Short mmCIF file of C-alpha atoms in Angstrom, two decimals:
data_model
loop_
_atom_site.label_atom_id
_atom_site.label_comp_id
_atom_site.label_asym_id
_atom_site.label_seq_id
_atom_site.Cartn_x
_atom_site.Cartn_y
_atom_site.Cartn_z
CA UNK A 1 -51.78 220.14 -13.28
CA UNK A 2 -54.77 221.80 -12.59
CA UNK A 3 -57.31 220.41 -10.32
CA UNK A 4 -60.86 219.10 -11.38
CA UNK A 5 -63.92 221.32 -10.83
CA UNK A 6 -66.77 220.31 -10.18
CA UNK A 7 -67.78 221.13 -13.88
CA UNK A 8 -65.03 219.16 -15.13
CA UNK A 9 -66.70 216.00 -13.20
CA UNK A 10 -69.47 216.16 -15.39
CA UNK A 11 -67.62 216.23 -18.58
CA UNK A 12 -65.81 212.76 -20.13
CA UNK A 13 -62.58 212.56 -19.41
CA UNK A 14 -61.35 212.95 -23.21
CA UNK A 15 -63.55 216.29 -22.88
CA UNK A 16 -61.66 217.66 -19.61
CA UNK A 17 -58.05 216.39 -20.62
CA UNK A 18 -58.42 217.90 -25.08
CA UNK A 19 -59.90 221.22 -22.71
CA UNK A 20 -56.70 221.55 -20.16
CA UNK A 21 -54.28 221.37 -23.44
CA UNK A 22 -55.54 223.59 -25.63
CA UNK A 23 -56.10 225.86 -22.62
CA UNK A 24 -52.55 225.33 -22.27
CA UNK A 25 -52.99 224.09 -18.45
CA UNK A 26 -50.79 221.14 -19.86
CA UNK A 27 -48.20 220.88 -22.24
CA UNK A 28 -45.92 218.42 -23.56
CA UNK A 29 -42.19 218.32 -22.86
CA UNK A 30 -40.04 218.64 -25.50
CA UNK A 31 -37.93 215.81 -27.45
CA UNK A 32 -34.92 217.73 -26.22
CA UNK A 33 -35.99 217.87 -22.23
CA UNK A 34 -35.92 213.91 -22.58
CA UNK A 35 -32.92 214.11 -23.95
CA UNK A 36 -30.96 216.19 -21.88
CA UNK A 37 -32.87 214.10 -18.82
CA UNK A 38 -31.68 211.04 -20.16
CA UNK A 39 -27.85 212.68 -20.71
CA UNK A 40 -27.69 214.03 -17.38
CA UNK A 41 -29.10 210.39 -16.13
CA UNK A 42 -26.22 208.45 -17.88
CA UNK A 43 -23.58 211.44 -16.59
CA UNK A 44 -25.16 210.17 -12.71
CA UNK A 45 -24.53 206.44 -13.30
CA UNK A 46 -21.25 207.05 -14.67
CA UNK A 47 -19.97 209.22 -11.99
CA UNK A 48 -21.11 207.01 -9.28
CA UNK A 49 -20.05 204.36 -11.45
CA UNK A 50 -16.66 205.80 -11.81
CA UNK A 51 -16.74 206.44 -8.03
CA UNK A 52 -17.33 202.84 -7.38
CA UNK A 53 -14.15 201.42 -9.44
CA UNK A 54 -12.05 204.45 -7.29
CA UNK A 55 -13.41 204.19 -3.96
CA UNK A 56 -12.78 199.69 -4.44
CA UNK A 57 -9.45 200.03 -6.01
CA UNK A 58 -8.57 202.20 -2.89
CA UNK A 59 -9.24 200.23 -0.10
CA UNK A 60 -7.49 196.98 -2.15
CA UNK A 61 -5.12 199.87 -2.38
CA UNK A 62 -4.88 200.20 1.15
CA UNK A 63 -5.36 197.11 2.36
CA UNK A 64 -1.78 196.27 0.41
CA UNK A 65 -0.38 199.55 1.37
CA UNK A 66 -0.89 198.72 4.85
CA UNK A 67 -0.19 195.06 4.73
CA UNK A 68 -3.59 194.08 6.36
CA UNK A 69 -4.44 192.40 2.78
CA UNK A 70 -1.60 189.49 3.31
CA UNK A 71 -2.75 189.02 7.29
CA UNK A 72 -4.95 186.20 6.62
CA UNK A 73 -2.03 184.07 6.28
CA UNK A 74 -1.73 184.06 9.93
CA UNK A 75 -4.24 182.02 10.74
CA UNK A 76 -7.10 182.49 12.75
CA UNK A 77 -5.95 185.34 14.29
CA UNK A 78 -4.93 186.93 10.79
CA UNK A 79 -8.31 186.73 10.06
CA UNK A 80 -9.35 188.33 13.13
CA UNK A 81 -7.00 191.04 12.97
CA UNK A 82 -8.34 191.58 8.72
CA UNK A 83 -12.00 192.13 10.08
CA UNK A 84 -10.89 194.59 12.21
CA UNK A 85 -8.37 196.50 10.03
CA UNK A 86 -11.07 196.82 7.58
CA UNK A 87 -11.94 200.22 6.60
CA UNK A 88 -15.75 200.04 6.88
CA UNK A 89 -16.38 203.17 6.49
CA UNK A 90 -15.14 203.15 2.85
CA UNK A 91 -16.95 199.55 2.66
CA UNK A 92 -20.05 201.18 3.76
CA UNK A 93 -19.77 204.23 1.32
CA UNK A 94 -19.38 201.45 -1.60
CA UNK A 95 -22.32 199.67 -0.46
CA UNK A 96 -24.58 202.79 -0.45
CA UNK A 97 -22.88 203.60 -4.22
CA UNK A 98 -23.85 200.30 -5.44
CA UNK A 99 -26.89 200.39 -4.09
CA UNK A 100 -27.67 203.91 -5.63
CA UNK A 101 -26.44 203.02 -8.81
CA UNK A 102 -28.41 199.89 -8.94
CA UNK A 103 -31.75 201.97 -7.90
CA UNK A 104 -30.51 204.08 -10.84
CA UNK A 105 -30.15 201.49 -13.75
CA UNK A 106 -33.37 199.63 -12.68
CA UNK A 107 -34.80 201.86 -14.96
CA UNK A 108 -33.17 200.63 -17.90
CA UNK A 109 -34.72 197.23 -19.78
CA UNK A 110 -31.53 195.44 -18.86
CA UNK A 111 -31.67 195.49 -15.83
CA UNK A 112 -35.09 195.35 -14.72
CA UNK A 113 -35.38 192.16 -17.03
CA UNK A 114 -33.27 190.54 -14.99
CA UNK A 115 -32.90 189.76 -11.01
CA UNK A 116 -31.97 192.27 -8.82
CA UNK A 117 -29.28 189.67 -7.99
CA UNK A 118 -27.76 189.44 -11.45
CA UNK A 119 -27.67 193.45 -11.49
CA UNK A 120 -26.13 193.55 -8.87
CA UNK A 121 -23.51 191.01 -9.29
CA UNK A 122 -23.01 192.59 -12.89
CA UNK A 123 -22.54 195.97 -10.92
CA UNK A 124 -19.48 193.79 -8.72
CA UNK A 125 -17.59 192.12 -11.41
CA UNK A 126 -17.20 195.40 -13.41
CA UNK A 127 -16.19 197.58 -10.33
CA UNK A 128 -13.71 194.37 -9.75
CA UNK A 129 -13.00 194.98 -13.69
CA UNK A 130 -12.12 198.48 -13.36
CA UNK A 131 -10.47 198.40 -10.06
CA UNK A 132 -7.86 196.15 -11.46
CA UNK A 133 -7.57 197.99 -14.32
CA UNK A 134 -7.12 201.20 -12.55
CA UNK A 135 -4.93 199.28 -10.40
CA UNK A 136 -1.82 198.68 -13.83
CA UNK A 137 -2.08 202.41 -13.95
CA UNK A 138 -0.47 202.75 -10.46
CA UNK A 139 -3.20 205.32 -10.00
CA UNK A 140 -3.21 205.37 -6.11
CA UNK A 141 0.35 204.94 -6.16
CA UNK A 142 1.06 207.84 -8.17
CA UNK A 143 -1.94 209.75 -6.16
CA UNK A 144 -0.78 208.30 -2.78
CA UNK A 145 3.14 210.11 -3.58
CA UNK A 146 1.69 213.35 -4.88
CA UNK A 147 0.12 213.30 -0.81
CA UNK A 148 3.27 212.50 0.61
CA UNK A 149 4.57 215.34 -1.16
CA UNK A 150 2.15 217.51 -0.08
CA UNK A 151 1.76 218.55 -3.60
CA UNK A 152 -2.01 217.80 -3.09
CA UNK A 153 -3.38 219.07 -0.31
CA UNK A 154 -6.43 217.49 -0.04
CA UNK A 155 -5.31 213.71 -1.01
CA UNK A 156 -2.77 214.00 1.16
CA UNK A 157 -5.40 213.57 4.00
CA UNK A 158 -7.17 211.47 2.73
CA UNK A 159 -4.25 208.95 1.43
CA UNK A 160 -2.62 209.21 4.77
CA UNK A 161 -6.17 208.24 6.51
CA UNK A 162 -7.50 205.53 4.33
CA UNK A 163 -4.50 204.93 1.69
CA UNK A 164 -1.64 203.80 4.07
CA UNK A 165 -3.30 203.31 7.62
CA UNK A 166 -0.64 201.77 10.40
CA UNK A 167 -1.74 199.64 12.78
CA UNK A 168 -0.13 198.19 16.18
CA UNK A 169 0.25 195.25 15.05
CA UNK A 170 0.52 194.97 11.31
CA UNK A 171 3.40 196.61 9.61
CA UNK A 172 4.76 196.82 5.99
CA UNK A 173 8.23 198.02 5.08
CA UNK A 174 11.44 197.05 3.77
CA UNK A 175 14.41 194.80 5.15
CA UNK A 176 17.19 197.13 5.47
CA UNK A 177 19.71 194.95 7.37
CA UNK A 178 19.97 191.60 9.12
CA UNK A 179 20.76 191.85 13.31
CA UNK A 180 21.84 188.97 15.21
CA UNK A 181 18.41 188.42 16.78
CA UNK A 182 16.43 190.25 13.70
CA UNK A 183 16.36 193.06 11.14
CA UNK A 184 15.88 196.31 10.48
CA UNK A 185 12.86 197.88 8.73
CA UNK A 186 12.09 200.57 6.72
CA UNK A 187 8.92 201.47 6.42
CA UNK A 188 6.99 203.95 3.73
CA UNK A 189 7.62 206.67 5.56
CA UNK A 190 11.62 206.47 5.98
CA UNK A 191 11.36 205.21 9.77
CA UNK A 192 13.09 202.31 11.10
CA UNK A 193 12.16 199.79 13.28
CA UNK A 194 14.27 196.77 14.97
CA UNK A 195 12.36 193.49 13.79
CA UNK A 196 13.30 190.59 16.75
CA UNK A 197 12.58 187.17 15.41
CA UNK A 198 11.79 184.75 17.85
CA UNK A 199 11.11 180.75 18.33
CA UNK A 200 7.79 181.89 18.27
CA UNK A 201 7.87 183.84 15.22
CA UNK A 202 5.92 181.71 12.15
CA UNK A 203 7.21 181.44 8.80
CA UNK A 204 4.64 179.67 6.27
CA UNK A 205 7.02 179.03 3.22
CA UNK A 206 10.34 178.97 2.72
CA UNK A 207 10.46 182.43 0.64
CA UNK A 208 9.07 184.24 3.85
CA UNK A 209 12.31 182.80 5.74
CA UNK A 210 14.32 183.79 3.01
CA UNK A 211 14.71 187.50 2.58
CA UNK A 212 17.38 189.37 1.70
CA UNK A 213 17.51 193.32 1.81
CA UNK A 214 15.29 195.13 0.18
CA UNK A 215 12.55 192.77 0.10
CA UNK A 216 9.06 193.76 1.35
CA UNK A 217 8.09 192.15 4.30
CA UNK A 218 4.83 192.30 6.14
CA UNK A 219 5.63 191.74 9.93
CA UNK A 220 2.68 190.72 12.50
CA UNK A 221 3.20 191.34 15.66
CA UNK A 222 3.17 194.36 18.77
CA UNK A 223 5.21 197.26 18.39
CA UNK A 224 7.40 198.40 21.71
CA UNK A 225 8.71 202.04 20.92
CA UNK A 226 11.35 200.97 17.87
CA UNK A 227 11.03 197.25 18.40
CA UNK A 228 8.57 194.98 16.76
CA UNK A 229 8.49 191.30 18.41
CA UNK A 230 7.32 189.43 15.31
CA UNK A 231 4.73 186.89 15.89
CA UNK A 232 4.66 186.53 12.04
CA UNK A 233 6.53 187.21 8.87
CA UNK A 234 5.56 187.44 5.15
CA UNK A 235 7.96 187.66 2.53
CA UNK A 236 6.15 189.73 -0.88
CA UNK A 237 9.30 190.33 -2.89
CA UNK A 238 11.13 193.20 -4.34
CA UNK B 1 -62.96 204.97 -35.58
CA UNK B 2 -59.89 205.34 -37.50
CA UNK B 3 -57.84 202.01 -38.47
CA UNK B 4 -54.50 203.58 -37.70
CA UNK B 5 -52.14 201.92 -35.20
CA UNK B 6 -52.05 203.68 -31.73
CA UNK B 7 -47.88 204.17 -33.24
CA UNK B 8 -48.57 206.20 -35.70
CA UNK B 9 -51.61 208.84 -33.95
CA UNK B 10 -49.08 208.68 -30.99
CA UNK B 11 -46.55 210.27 -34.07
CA UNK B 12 -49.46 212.74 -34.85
CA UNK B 13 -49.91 213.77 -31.26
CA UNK B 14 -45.87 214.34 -31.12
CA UNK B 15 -46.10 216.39 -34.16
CA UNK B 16 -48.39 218.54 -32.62
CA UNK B 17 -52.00 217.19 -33.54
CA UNK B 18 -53.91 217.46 -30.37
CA UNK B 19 -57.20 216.30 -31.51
CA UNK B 20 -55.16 212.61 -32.36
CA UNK B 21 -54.61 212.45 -28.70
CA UNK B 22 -58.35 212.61 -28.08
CA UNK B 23 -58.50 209.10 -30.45
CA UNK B 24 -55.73 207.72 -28.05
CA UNK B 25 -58.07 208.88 -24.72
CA UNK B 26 -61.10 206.98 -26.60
CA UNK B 27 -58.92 203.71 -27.15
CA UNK B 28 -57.67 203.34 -23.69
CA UNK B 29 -60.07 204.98 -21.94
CA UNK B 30 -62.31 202.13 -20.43
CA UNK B 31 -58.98 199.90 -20.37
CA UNK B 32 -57.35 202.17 -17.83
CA UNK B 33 -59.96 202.88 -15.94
CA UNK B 34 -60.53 199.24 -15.62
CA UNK B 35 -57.46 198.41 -14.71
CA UNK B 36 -57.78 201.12 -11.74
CA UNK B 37 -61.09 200.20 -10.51
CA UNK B 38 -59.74 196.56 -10.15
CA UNK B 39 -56.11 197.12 -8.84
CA UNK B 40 -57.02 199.90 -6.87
CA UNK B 41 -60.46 198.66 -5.78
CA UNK B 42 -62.35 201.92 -5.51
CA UNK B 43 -64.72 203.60 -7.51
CA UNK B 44 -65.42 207.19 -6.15
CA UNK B 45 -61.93 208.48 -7.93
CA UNK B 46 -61.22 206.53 -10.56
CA UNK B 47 -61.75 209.31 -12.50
CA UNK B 48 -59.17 211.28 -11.77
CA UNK B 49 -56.90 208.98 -11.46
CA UNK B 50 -57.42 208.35 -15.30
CA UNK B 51 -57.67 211.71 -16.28
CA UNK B 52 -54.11 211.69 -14.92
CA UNK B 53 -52.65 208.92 -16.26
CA UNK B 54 -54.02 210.92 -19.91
CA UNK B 55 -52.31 214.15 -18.88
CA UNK B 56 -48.86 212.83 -17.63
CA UNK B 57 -49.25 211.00 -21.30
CA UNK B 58 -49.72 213.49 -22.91
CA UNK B 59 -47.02 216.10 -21.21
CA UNK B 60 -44.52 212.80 -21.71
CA UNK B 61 -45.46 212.00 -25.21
CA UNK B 62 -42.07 212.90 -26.85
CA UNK B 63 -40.68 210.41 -24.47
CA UNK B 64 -42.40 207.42 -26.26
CA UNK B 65 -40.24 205.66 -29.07
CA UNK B 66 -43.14 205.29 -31.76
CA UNK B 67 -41.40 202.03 -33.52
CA UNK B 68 -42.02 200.22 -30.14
CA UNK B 69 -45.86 199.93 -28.84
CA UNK B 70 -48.15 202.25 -27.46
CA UNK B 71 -50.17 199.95 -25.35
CA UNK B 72 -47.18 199.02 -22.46
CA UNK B 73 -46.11 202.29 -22.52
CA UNK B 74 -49.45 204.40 -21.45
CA UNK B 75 -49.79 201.01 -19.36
CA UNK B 76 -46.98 202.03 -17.33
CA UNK B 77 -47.43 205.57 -17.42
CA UNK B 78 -50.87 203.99 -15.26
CA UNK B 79 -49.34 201.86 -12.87
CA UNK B 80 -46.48 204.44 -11.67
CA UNK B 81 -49.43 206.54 -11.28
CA UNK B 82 -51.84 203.99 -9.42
CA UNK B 83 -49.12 203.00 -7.01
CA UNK B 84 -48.81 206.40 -6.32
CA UNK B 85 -52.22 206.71 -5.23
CA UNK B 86 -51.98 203.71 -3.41
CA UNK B 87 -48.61 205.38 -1.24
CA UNK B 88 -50.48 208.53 -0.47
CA UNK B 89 -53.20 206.25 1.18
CA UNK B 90 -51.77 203.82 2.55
CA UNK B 91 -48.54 206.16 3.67
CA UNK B 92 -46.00 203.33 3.86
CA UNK B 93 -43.06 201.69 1.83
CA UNK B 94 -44.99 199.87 -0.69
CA UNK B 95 -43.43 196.36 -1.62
CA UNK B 96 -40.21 197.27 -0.02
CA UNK B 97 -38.51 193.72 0.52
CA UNK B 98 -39.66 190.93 -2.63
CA UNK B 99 -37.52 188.17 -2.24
CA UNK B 100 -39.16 187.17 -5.98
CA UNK B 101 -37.49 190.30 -7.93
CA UNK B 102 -34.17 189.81 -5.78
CA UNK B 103 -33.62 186.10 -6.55
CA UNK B 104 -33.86 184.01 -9.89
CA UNK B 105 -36.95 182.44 -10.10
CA UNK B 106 -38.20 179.45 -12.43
CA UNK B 107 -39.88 180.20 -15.03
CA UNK B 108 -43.35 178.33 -15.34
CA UNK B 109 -44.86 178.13 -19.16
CA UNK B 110 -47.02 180.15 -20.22
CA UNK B 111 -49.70 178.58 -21.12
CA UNK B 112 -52.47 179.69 -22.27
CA UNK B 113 -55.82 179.31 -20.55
CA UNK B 114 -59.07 178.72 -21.94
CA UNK B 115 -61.86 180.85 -22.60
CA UNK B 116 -63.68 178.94 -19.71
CA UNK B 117 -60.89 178.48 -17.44
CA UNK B 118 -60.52 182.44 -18.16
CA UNK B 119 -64.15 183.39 -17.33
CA UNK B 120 -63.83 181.18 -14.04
CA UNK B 121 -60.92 182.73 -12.94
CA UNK B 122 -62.23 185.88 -13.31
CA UNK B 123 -65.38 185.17 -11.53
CA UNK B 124 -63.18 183.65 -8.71
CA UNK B 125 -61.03 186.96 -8.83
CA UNK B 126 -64.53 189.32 -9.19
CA UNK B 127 -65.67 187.38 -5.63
CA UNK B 128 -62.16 188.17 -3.73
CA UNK B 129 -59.88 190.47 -5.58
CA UNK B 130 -60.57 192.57 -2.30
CA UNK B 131 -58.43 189.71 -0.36
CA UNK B 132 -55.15 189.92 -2.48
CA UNK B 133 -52.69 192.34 -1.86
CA UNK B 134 -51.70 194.59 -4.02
CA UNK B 135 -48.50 192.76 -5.21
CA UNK B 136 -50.50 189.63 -6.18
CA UNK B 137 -53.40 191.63 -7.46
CA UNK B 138 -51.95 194.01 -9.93
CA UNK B 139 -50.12 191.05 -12.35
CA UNK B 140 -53.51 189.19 -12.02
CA UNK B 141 -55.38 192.12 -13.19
CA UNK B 142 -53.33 192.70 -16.14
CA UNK B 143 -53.34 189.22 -17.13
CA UNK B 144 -56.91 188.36 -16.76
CA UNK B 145 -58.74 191.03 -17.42
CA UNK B 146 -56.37 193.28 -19.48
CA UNK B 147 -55.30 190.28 -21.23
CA UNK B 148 -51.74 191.08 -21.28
CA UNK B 149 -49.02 188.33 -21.68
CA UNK B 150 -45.97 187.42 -19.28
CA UNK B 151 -43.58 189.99 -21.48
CA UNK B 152 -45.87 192.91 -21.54
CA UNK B 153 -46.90 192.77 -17.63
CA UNK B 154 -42.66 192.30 -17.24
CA UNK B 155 -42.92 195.50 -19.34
CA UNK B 156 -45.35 197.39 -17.32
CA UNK B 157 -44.38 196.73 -14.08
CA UNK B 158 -40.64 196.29 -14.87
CA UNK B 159 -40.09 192.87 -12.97
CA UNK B 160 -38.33 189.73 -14.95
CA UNK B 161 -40.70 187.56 -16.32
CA UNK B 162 -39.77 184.93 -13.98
CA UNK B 163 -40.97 187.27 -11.05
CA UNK B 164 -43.92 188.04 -13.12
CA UNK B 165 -44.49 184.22 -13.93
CA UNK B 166 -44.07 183.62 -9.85
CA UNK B 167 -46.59 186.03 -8.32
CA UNK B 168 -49.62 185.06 -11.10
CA UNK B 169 -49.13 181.04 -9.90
CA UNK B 170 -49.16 182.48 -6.55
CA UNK B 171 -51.98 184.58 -6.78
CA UNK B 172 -53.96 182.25 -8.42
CA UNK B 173 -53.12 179.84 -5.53
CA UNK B 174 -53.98 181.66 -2.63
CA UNK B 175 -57.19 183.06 -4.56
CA UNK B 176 -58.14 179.35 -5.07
CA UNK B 177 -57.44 178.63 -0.98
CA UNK B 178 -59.20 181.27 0.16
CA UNK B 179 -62.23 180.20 -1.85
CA UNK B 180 -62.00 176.78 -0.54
CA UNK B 181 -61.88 177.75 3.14
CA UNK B 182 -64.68 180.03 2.64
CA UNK B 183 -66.76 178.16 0.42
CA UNK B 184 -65.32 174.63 0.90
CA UNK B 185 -66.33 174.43 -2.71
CA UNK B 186 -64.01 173.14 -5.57
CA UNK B 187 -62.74 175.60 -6.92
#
């Protein structure tokens, strides 16, 4: 918009604002630049939206993948060992997404009505919504074996990194077969491991105790080359 | 002046009919600048500022949804634009952190003050409007002297009316403090 002159200070300011339009200094925007603005808005909060519910699933994804998700039911140091396994960068990334999206539908009545708190919780329960909707689909499964494959080359990287992390001492697989002092595991990637079960080692019910092969355990406890000394054992099932 | 509702000129001025917009300038004219002089405390520019607030109107017309009202809509075209002018001087984050639009608040009842209590309250807020900041000053602005209600201030300055609710009994309060302590009158 054109700047005043000193002419245009003497003038009212219905006088100087009628002047610039029919001069055609200002114009209106048309009924279909609003639209398209306000199309191309709702496009943004549904892709970030969208990105949300993928980027939460995935680490829940992950978190079961690599078995940090049942770790808390090792006590204390469970817990420990969940904080750490997190993947905060992802956690971060969501954050900043929410917190976009939420700068984003401020705009709309709904939202701005209400507390920033109830937006934002709003903004939580339907990323937890969609997450465990995406999550009967199989989504990351399906995703997270297309990478394995290496029939995607760019989620394969990505899967492997975030999707199915290993740690030292968390590991998922499946009982293959029993050994005097143990078993064998099978993990995700076809790659055994010796599992040695010691007075030390903590059961918490009796399913966890009782596994047969081909049940999926989650073992806590330090790998040695091929042999896992198992401070910790949870049974999740077939 | 014409008896038509500011709805149906704003329809006019979408349609094309420039000289309607001039009846919209004369109706909100001394209203906006009002509001400016008193929530931006400064006279020299006020001007412009207005003249601004017409133009970005005007350019933004087709945006306004004529079966809702005119008034909280150039109203808010006003305030984005005065809080702009208060960023560029002040050339900080301007109400960054507000624990009141983060957290529910309770709403108090709106009740509606007298003519009397109004006129003393704006004599109290003529004396040291200049003491308030800005996020105390603005919803006591619209609500004494623009006369707006709880809804339409939520509407202009898109806070929850429980925020909006908050900040006037706050305002008021510390207004009525500071007037004590300097006057030790009763205020």
């Amino acid at each position: 918009m054109a700047p005043m002159s000193e002419e245009d200070q003497k003038k009212n300011v219905q006088e100087v604002v009628l002047e610039q339009i029919k001069e055609h200094k200002v114009s209106m925007h048309s009924k279909s630049y609003f639209m398209l603005h306000a199309v191309l808005f709702g496009v943004g909060v549904t892709l970030i939206f969208l990105a949300l519910i993928y980027l939460g699933s995935f680490i829940i994804f992950g978190l079961i993948q690599s078995g940090v998700w049942f770790v808390p039911t090792f006590g204390l140091r469970g817990w420990f060992i969940f904080f750490r396994s997190l993947p905060w960068i992802l956690i971060l990334l969501v954050f900043i997404f929410a917190l976009v999206l939420e700068i984003m539908v401020r705009r709309y009545s709904f939202a701005y009505r209400r507390p920033l708190l109830y937006s934002m919780l709003g903004i939580v329960g339907l990323v937890i919504l969609g997450g465990f909707c995406m999550s009967r689909f199989n989504v990351h499964r399906e995703l997270w074996q297309y990478g394995r494959a290496n029939r995607l080359p760019l989620v394969h990287g990505f899967y492997r990194q975030f999707g199915a992390p290993r740690f030292r001492d968390v590991h998922r697989g499946i009982v293959r077969m029993g050994e005097p002092s143990g078993f064998i595991l099978e993990n995700d990637e076809g790659e055994t491991s010796t599992v040695m079960i010691t007075p030390q080692t903590r059961f918490f019910r009796f399913r966890d105790y009782d596994f047969v092969a081909s049940d999926t355990v989650i073992i806590y406890g330090d790998r040695d080359g091929r042999i896992i000394r198992a401070y910790g054992i949870k049974n999740i099932g077939q | 002046m014409s008896l038509e509702t500011d709805e149906v000129i704003a329809k006019r001025v979408q349609g094309g009919d420039v000289e309607s917009f001039g009846i919209l300038i004369e109706r909100y004219e001394n209203k906006i600048a009002r509001y400016a002089r008193k929530f931006l405390l400064r006279g020299e520019d006020v001007k412009d500022i207005v003249q601004e607030v017409f133009m970005k109107a005007y350019v933004n017309i087709q945006s306004f949804d004529t079966t809702q009202r005119f008034s909280p809509w150039i109203y808010r075209i006003a305030h984005n634009e005065f809080i702009n002018a208060i960023k560029k001087k002040e050339r900080g984050p301007l109400f960054f952190f507000d624990l009141d639009t983060i957290l529910p608040q309770s709403v108090a009842p709106e009740t509606a003050d007298g003519e009397s209590q109004k006129q003393e309250m704006k004599r109290i807020l003529d004396q040291s409007l200049d003491t308030l900041g800005a996020l105390y000053r603005e919803p006591l602005v619209l609500y004494y002297y623009e006369d707006k209600d709880y809804a339409e201030i939520s509407e202009i300055m898109h806070l929850p009316i429980p925020t909006v609710s908050s900040r006037l009994r706050r305002g008021k309060a510390m207004l009525k403090k500071m007037l004590m302590e300097n006057h030790g009158a009763d205020v």
